[in-house]
XYZ file of C-alpha atoms in Angstrom:
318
model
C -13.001 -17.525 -5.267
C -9.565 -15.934 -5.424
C -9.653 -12.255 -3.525
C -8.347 -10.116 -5.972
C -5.962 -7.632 -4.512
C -5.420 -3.612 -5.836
C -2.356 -2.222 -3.824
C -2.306 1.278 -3.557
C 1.106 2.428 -2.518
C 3.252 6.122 -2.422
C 5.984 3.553 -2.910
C 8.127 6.753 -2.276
C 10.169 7.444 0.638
C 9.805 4.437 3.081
C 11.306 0.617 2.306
C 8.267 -0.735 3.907
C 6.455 -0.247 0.556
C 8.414 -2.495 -1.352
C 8.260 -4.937 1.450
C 4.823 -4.819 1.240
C 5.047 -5.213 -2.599
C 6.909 -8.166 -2.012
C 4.187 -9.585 -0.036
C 1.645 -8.993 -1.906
C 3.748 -10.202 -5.287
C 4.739 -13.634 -3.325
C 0.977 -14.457 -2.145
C 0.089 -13.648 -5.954
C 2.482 -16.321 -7.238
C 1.693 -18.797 -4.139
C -2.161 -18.271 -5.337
C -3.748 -17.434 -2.330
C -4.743 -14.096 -4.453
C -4.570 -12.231 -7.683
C -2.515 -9.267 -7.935
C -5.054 -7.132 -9.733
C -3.120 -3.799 -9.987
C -0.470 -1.702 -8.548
C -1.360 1.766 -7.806
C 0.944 4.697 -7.560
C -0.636 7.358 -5.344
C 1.834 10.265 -5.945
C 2.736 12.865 -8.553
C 6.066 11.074 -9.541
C 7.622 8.898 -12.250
C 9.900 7.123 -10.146
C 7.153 4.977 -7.742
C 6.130 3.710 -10.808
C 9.342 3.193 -12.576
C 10.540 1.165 -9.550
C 7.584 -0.865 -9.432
C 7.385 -1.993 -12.806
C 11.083 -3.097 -12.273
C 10.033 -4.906 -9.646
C 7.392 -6.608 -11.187
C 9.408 -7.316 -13.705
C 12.033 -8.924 -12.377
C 10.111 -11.357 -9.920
C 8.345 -12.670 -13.452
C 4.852 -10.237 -13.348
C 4.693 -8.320 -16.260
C 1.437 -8.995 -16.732
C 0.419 -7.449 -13.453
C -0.258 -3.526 -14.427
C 0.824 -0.342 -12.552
C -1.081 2.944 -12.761
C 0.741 6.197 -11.709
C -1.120 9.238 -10.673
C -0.998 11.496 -14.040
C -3.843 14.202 -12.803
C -4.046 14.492 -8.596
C -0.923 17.417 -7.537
C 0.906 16.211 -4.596
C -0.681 18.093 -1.189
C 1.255 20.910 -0.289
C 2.720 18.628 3.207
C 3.396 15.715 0.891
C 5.701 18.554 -1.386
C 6.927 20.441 1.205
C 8.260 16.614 3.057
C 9.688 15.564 -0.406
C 11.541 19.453 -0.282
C 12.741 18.803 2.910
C 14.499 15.232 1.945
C 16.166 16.610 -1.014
C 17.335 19.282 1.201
C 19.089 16.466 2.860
C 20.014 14.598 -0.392
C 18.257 12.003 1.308
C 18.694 9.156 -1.261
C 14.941 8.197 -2.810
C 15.471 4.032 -3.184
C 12.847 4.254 -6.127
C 14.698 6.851 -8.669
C 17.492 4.789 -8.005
C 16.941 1.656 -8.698
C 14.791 2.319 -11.766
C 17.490 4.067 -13.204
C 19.681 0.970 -12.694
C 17.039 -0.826 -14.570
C 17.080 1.537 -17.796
C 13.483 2.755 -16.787
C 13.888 7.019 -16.649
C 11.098 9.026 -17.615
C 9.913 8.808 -21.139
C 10.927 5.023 -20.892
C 8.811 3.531 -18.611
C 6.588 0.891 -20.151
C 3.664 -0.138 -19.158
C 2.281 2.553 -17.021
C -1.311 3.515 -16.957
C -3.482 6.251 -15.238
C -4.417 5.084 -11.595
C -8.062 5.653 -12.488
C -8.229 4.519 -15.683
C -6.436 1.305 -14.573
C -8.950 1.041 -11.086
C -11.643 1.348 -13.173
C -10.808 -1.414 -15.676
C -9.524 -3.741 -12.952
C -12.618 -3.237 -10.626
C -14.845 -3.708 -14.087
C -13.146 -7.111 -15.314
C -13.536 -8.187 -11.614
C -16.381 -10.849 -9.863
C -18.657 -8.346 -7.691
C -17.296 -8.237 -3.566
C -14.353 -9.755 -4.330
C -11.588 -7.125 -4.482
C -9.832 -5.596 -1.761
C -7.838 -2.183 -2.247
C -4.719 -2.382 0.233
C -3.665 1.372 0.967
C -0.632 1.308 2.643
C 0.347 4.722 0.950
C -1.600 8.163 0.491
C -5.306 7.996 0.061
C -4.791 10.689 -2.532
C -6.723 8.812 -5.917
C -9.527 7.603 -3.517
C -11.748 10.109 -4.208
C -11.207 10.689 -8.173
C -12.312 6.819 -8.212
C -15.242 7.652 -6.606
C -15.968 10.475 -8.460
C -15.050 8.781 -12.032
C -17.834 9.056 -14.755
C -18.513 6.132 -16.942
C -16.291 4.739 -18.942
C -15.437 2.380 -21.515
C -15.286 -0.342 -18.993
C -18.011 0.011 -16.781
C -21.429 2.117 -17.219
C -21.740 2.336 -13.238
C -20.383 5.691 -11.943
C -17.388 5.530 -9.582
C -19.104 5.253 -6.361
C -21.695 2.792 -7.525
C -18.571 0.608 -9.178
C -16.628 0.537 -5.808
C -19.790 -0.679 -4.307
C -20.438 -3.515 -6.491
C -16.745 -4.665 -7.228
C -14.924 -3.857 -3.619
C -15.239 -5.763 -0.815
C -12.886 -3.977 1.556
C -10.691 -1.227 1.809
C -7.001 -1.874 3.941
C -5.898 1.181 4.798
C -2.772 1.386 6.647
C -2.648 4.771 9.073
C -1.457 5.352 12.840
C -5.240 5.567 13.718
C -5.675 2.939 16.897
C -8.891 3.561 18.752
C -10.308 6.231 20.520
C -8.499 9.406 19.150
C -5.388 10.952 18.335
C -3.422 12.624 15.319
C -3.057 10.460 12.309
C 0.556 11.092 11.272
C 1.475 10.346 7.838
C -0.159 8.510 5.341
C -3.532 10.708 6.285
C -1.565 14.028 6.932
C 0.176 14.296 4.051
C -3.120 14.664 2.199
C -5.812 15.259 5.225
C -8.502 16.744 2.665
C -8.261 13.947 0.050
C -8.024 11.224 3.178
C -11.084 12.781 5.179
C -13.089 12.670 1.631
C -12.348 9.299 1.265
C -13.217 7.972 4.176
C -16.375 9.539 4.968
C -17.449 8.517 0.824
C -15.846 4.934 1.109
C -19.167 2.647 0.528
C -17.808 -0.631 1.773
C -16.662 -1.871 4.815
C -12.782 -0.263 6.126
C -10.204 -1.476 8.154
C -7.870 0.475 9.470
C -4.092 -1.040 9.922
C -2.137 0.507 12.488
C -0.119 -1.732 13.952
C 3.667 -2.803 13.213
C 6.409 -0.257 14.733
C 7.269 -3.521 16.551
C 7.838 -5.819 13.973
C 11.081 -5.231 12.869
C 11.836 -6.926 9.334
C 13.847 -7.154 6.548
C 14.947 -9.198 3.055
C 17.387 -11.549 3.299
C 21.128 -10.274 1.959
C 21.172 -10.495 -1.459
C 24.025 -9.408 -3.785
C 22.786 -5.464 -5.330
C 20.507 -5.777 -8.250
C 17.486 -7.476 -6.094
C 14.900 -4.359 -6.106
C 13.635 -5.253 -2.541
C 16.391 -5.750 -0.646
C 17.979 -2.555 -2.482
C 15.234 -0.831 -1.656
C 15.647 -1.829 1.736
C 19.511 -0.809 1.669
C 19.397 2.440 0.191
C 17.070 3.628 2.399
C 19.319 2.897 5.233
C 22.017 4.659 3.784
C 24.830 1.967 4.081
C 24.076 0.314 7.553
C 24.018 -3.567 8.233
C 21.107 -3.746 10.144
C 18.067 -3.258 7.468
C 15.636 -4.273 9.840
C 12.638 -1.987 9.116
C 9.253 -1.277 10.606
C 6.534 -3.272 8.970
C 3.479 -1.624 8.983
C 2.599 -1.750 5.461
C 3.536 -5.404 5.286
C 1.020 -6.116 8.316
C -1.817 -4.268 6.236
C -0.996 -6.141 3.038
C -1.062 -9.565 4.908
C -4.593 -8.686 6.164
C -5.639 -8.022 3.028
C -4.014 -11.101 1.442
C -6.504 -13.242 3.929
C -3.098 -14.428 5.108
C -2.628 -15.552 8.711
C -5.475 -14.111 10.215
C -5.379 -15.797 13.350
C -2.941 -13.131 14.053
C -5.090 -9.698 14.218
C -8.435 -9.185 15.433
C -10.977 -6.678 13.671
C -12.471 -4.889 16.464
C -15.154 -2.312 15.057
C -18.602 -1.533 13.782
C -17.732 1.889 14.282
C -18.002 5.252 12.383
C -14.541 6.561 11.420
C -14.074 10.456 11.232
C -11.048 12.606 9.881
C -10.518 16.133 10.647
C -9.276 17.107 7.241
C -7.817 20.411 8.635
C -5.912 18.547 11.076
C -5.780 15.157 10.531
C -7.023 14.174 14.346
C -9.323 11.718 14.210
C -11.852 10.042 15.809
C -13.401 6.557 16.506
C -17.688 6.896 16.971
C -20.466 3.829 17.819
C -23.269 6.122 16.440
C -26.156 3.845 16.250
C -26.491 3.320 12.412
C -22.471 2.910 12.953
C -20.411 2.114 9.240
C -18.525 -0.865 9.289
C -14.965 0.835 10.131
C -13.280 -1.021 12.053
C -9.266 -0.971 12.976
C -6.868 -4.208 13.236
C -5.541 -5.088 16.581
C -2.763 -7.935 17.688
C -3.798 -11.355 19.145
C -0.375 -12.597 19.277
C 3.260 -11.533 20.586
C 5.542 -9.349 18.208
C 8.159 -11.768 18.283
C 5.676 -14.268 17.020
C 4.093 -11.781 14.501
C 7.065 -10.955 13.646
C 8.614 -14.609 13.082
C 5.470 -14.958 10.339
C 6.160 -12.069 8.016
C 9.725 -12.696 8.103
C 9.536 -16.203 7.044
C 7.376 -14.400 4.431
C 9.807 -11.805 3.226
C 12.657 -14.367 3.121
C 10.485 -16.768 0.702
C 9.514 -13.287 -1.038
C 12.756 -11.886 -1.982
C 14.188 -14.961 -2.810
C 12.001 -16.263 -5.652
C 13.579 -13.457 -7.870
C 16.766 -15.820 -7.393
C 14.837 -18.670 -9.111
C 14.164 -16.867 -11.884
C 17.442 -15.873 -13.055
């Protein structure tokens, strides 16, 4: 049975989103999973805008992208997003969906995140989906709190039970302790709600300040590798960080000779201060966090070979 994949992405202010995106869009067409949804976890147009251009150009219009219409940004997420338009830091997604005639207003085929989780978890076979955060964990908790809907009679909680078979989640959270310190910080409360409600098994990603990546050069009008470029403001070298694209290859069931899941453990999140901490209480959850079994340079070697056959299929279809 083909895993069925929702990614959950800020898709904001990092590059490594769309990378992951790219992933995630490439293993869709290869087959090895269905792209469910694409989830937009904060209170923007632009994630969204960009994403549906995205989408769009690499031939998935059919895949559908829910924004986040009711959850405010957390007061750290605003107060970052202040502090980078201070700098007239240049936000990749704005950009480029403005180059694609997307602007607010004009921005088809959006839906709300929770509206869209619900449907996509309802029309889906039971265990078989997989939410990929590799952005805020900000919508978590309205899914789990939905009511019935039109799609499904089962509560949120009871839905995410039955439909969800793992939850990615892609934080600086390696075992035993320590300060999570983004993804989970820029929302502690909503992140600490989540995953002490989550009712299926979690895996934590952590791992990828070591594998440095990138698209291959295209000429500008490619929305990953322009994502890639803006964000590094002119340079040459676009090599990036991947740890969004290491949690999304997970959770494509791609490679997974590459990462061990070391856990049956009991996650906890401070929500006042994001610390966390790993427990092995004796009715332990099944959290568990992702660790390496092989080299960078080999990991590394993978994912770009990935990215490369990725960001070029957009070339095919032009």
């Amino acid at each position: 049975m083909t895993p069925v994949i929702i990614l959950d992405t800020d898709m904001d202010t990092d590059c490594d989103d769309a990378g992951a995106l790219a992933l995630a869009m490439h293993c869709h067409r290869q087959g090895h999973i269905r792209l469910g949804a694409v989830i937009c976890d904060v209170l923007s147009p632009w994630p969204g805008a960009y994403t549906r251009a995205a989408l769009n150009t690499y031939g998935l219009e059919d895949v559908p992208v829910g924004i986040n219409c009711h959850c405010p940004n957390s007061a750290a997420y605003a107060a970052y997003i202040d502090q980078l338009r201070a700098k007239a830091f240049p936000f990749y997604n704005e950009l480029i969906a403005r180059q694609h005639g997307l602007t607010p207003g004009y921005i088809p085929g959006l839906s709300d995140a929770i509206a869209l989780y619900r449907r996509v978890l309802a029309a889906s076979e039971d265990h078989n989906v997989i939410v990929c955060a590799v952005g805020l964990l900000s919508l978590l908790p309205a899914l789990l709190a939905s009511a019935p809907c039109e799609y499904s009679p089962l509560p949120g909680r009871e839905l995410v039970k039955r439909k969800v078979c793992e939850l990615v989640t892609m934080a600086n959270a390696p075992f035993p302790e320590g300060a999570e310190v983004f993804n989970w910080r820029m929302d502690a409360a909503h992140a600490a709600a989540a995953l002490a409600d989550w009712p299926t098994p979690i895996t934590v990603s952590w791992y990828g300040g070591d594998i440095l990546t990138s698209p291959p050069d295209q000429p500008p009008g490619n929305p990953i590798h322009d994502a890639y470029r803006i964000w590094h403001r002119g340079k040459q070298n676009l090599h990036r960080p991947s740890w969004d694209l290491v949690a999304t290859l997970w959770a494509a069931r791609q490679h997974p000779e590459l990462f061990t899941r070391k856990g049956n453990a009991c996650l906890r999140l401070n929500p006042s201060n994001a610390h966390y901490q790993w427990h092995s209480p004796a009715n332990a959850h099944d959290h568990a966090c992702l660790y390496p079994n092989a080299t960078s340079d080999t990991i590394t070697a993978v994912i770009q070979k990935l990215l490369d056959q990725a960001t070029m299929t957009a070339q095919v279809l032009h």
